[in-house]
Coordinates of C-alpha atoms and ligand atoms in Angstrom, one line a residue:
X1 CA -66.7 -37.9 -42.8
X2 CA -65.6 -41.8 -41.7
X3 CA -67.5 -44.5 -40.3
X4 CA -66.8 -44.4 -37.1
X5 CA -67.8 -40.4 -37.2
X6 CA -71.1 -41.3 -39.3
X7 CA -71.5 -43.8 -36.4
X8 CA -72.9 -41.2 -33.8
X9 CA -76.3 -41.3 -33.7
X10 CA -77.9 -38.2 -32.6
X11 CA -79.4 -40.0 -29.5
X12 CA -76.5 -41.5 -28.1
X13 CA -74.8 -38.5 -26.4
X14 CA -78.0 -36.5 -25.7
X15 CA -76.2 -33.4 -27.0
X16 CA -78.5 -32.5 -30.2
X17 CA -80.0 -28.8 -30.4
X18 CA -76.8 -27.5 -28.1
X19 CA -74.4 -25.1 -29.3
X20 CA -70.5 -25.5 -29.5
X21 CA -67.6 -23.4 -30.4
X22 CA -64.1 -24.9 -31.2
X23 CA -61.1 -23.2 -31.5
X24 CA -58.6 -24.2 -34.1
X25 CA -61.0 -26.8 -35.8
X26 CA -60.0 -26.5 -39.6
X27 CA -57.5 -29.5 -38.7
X28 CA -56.6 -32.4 -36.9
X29 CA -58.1 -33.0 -33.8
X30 CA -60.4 -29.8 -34.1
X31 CA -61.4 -31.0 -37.2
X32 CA -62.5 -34.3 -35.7
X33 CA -64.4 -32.8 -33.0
X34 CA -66.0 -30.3 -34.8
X35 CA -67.4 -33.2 -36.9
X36 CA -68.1 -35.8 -34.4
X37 CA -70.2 -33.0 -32.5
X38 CA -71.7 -32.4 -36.2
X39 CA -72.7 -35.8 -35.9
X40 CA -74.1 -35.9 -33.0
X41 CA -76.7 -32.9 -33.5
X42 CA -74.8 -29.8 -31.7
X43 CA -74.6 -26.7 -34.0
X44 CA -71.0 -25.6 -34.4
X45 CA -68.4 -22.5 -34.7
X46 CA -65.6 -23.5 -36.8
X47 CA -63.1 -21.2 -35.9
X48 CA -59.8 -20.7 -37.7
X49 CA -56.7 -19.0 -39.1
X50 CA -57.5 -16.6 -41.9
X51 CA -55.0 -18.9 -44.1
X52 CA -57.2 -22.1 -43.2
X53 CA -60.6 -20.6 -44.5
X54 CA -61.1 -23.2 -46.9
X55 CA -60.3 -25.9 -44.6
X56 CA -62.4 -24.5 -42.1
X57 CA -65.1 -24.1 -45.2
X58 CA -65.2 -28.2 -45.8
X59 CA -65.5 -28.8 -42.4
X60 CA -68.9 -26.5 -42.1
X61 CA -69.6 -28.4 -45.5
X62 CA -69.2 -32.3 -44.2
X63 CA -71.1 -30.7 -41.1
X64 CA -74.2 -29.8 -43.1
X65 CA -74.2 -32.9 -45.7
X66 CA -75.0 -34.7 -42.6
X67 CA -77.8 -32.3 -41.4
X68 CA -76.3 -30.4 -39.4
X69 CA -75.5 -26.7 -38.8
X70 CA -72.0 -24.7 -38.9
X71 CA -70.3 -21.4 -39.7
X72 CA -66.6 -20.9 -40.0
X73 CA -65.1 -18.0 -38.0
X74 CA -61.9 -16.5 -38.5
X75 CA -59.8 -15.2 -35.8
X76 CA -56.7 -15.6 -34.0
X77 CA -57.3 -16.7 -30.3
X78 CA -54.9 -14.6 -28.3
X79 CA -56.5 -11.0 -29.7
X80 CA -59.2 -9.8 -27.4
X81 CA -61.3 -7.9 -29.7
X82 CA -61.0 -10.9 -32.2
X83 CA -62.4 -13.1 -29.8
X84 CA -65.0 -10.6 -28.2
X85 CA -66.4 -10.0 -31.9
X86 CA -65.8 -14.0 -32.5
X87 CA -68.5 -15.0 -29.4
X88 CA -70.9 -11.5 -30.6
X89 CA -71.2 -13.6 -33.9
X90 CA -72.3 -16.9 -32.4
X91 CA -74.8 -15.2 -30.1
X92 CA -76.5 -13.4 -32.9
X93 CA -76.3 -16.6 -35.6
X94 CA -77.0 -19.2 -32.8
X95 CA -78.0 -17.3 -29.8
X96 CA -75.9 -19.1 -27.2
X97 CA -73.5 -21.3 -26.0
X98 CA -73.5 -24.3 -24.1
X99 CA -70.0 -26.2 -25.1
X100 CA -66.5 -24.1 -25.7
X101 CA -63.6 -26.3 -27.1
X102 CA -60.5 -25.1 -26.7
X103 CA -58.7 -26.9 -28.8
X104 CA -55.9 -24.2 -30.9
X105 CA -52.5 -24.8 -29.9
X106 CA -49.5 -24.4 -31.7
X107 CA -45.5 -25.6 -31.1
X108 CA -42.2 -23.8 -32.0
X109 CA -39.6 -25.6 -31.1
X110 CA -35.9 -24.2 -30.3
X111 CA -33.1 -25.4 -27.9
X112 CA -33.6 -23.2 -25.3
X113 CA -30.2 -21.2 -25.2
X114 CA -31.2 -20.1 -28.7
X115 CA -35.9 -19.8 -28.0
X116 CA -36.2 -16.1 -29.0
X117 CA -38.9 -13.8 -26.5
X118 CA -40.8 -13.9 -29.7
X119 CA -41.0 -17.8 -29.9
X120 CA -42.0 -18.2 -26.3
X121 CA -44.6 -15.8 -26.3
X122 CA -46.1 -16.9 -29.6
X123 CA -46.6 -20.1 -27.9
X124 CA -48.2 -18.9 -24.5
X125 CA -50.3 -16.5 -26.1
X126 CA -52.0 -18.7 -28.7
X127 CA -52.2 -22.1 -26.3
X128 CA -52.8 -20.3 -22.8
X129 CA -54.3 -16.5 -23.3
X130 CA -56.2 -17.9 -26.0
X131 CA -57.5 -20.5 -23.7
X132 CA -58.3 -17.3 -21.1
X133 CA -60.0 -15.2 -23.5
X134 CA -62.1 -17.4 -24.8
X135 CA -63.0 -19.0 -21.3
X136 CA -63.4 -15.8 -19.8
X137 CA -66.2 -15.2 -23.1
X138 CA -68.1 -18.5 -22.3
X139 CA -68.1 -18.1 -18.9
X140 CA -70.2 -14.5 -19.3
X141 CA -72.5 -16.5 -21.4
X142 CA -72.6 -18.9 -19.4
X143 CA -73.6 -17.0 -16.3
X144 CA -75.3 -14.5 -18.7
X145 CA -78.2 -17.3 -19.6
X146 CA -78.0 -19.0 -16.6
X147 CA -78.9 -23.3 -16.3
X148 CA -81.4 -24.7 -19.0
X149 CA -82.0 -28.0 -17.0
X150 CA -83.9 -29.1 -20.5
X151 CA -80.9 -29.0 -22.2
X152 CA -78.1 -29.8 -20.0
X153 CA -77.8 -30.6 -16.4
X154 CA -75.0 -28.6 -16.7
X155 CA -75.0 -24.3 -16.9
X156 CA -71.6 -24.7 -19.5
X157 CA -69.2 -27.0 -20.8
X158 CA -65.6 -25.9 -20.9
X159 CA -63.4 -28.9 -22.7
X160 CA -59.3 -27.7 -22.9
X161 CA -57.1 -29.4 -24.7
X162 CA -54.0 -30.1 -23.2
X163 CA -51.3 -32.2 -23.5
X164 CA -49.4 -35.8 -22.3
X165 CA -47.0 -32.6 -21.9
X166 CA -48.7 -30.6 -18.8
X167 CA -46.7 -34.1 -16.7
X168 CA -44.1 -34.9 -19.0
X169 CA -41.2 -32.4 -19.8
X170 CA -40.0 -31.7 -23.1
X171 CA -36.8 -30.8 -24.0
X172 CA -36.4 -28.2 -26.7
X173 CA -40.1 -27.8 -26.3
X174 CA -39.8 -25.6 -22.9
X175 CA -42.8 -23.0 -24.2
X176 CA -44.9 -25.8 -25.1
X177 CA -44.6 -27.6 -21.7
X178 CA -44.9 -24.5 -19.8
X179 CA -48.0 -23.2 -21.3
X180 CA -49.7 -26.9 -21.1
X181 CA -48.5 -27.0 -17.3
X182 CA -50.9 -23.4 -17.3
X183 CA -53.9 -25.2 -19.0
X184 CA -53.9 -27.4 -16.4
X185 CA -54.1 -25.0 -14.0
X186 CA -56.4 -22.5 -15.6
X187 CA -59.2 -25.4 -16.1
X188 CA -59.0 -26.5 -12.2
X189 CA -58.9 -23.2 -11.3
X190 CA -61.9 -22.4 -13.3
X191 CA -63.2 -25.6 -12.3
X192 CA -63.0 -24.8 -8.8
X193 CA -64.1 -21.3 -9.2
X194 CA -67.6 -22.1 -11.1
X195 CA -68.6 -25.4 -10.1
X196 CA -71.4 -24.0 -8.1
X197 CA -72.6 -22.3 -10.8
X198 CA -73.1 -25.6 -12.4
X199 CA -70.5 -24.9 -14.9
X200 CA -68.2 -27.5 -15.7
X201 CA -64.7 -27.2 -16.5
X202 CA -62.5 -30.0 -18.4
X203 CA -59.2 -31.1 -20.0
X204 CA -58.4 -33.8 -22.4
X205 CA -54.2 -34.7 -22.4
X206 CA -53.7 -36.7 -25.6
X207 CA -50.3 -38.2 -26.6
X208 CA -48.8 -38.3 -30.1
X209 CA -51.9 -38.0 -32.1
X210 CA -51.8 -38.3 -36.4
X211 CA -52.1 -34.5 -37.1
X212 CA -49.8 -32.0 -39.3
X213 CA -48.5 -30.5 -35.8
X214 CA -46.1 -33.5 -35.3
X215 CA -46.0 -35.0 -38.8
X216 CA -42.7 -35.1 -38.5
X217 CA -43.1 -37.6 -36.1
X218 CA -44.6 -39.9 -37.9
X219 CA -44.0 -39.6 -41.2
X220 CA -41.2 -42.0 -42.1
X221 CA -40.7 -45.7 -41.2
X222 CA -37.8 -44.4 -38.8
X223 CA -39.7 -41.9 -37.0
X224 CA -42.5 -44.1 -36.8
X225 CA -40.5 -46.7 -34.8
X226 CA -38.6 -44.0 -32.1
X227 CA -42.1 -42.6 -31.6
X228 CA -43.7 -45.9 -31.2
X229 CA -41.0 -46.7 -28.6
X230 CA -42.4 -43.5 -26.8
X231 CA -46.4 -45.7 -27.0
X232 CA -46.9 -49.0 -24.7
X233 CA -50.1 -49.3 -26.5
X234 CA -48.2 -49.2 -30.0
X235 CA -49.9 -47.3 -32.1
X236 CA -50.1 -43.7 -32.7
X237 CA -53.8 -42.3 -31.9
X238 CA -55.9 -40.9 -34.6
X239 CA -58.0 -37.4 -33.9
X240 CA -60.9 -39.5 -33.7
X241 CA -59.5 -40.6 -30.2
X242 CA -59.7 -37.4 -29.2
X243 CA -63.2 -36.6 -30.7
X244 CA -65.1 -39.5 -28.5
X245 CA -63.4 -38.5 -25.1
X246 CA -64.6 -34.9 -26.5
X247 CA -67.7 -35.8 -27.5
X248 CA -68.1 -37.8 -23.9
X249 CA -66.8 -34.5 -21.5
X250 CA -69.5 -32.4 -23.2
X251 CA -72.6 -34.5 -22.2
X252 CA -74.4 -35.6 -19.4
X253 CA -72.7 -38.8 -19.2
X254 CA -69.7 -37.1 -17.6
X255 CA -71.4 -35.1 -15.3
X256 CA -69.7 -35.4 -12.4
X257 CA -66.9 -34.9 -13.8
X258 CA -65.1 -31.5 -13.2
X259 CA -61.9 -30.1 -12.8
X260 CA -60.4 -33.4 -14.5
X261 CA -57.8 -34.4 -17.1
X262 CA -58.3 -37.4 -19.2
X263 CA -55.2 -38.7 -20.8
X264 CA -55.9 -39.8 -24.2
X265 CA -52.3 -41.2 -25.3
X266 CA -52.1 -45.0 -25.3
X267 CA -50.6 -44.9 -21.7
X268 CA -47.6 -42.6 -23.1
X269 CA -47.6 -40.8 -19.7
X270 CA -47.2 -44.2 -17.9
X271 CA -43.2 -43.5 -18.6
X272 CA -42.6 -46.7 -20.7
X273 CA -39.0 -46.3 -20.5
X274 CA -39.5 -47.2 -16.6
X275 CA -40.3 -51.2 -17.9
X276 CA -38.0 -53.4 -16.8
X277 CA -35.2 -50.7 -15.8
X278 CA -35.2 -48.2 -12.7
Ligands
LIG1 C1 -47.7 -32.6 -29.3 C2 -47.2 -33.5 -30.3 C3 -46.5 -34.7 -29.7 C4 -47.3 -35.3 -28.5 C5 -46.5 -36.4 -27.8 C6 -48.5 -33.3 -28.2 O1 -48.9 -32.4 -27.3 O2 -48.5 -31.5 -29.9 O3 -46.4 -32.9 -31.2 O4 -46.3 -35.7 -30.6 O5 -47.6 -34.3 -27.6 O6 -45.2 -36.0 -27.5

């Protein structure tokens, strides 16, 4: 836990007592959610890869030694019945939901001649049908319990994370882009589809964030400097970044937002390379 995380007082975002789930949260930017929502009084489901049980275990440990409440759930996103048994868990331990992160999302890069069917669907199934079935569970809670005007003005939270890549292409990435390009259309049509139910419906687009999915990216001096070429702000973001736009979407304060993508990414999607040339 870091300062600015131990910052969040359980006032501030109005969020204490409600329940979250977050996908992929035993690392980087899920990992700094699932904390800063720790922080700020919402119990949490840590879910995770079987392989990242222990992560996911100090995560639900940093959660409690500041007070709060968290179990670790294994199961892999894009499988139905993992995810149907996933949200049967959190009912019966915390009986409801008012906040689904999706956050898991995963890259396999290939030049395209050479992507295999196997790569490409890997990809769409863990950062698009995951994002489906576990909509598609919170929704039915959602609807299931109906508004609870005393805890939120809000019926549900959905918060999806996307990517700087739903608007910019990616060479040698084409899976990634493409399934980013269906988050963003999967949240506004969900947005559009259950706003009068109250439930809103969310997407955070962050740029070239400090997390083991593009450590390549960052990792020496060189690739430091390309990257920060790629960054008119010039500086990579942190998964704390990420957390306070998260931890924002899912209270009250952004109520009237829905159906909207905010780009997290040090204007990155401005097209820097635009400055001066063009
Ligand atoms: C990717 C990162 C990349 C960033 C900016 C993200 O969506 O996961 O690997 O650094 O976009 O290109």
């Amino acid at each position: 836990m870091n300062t600015k995380q131990r910052a969040i007082s359980k006032d501030t975002f109005g969020l204490s007592g409600q329940i979250a789930l977050l996908t992929g949260a035993s690392s980087g930017i899920g990992r700094a959610c699932a904390l800063a929502l720790g922080c700020a009084g919402v119990k949490v489901v840590i879910n995770h890869l079987p392989e990242a049980s222990n992560e996911a275990a100090k995560v639900c440990q940093e959660i409690e030694d500041v007070g709060g409440d968290a179990f670790a759930y294994a199961a892999d996103v894009s499988n139905e019945a993992q995810v149907a048994a996933m949200f049967a868990e959190m009912v019966a331990r915390f009986g409801t939901l008012h906040i689904l992160v999706n956050n898991a999302g995963i890259e396999s890069s290939a030049k395209f001649q050479e992507m295999t069917l196997s790569q490409w669907q890997k990809v769409i199934d863990v950062n698009l049908t995951g994002m489906f079935l576990c909509s598609r569970e919170a929704i039915r809670e959602f609807l299931r319990r109906g508004a609870q005007p005393d805890v939120s003005q809000a019926s549900g939270k959905i918060i999806c994370m996307s990517s700087v890549h739903q608007e910019i292409p990616w060479a040698f990435e084409a899976n990634y882009a493409a399934s980013k390009g269906g988050v963003d259309l999967l949240m506004r049509s969900l947005a559009q589809e259950f706003a009068p139910q109250k439930i809103r419906v969310n997407a955070v687009a962050p740029g070239a964030i400090r997390t083991p999915i593009n450590r390549s990216a960052w990792r020496t001096e060189e690739a430091m400097k390309n990257l920060l070429d790629l960054i008119p702000y010039k500086r990579i973001g942190e998964p704390d970044d990420i957390a306070q736009a998260v931890l924002w979407l899912a209270s009250d304060l952004s109520d009237y937002m829905n159906g909207a993508t905010m780009f997290v990414d040090g204007a990155m999607s401005a097209y820097p390379a635009f400055r001066g040339a063009g």
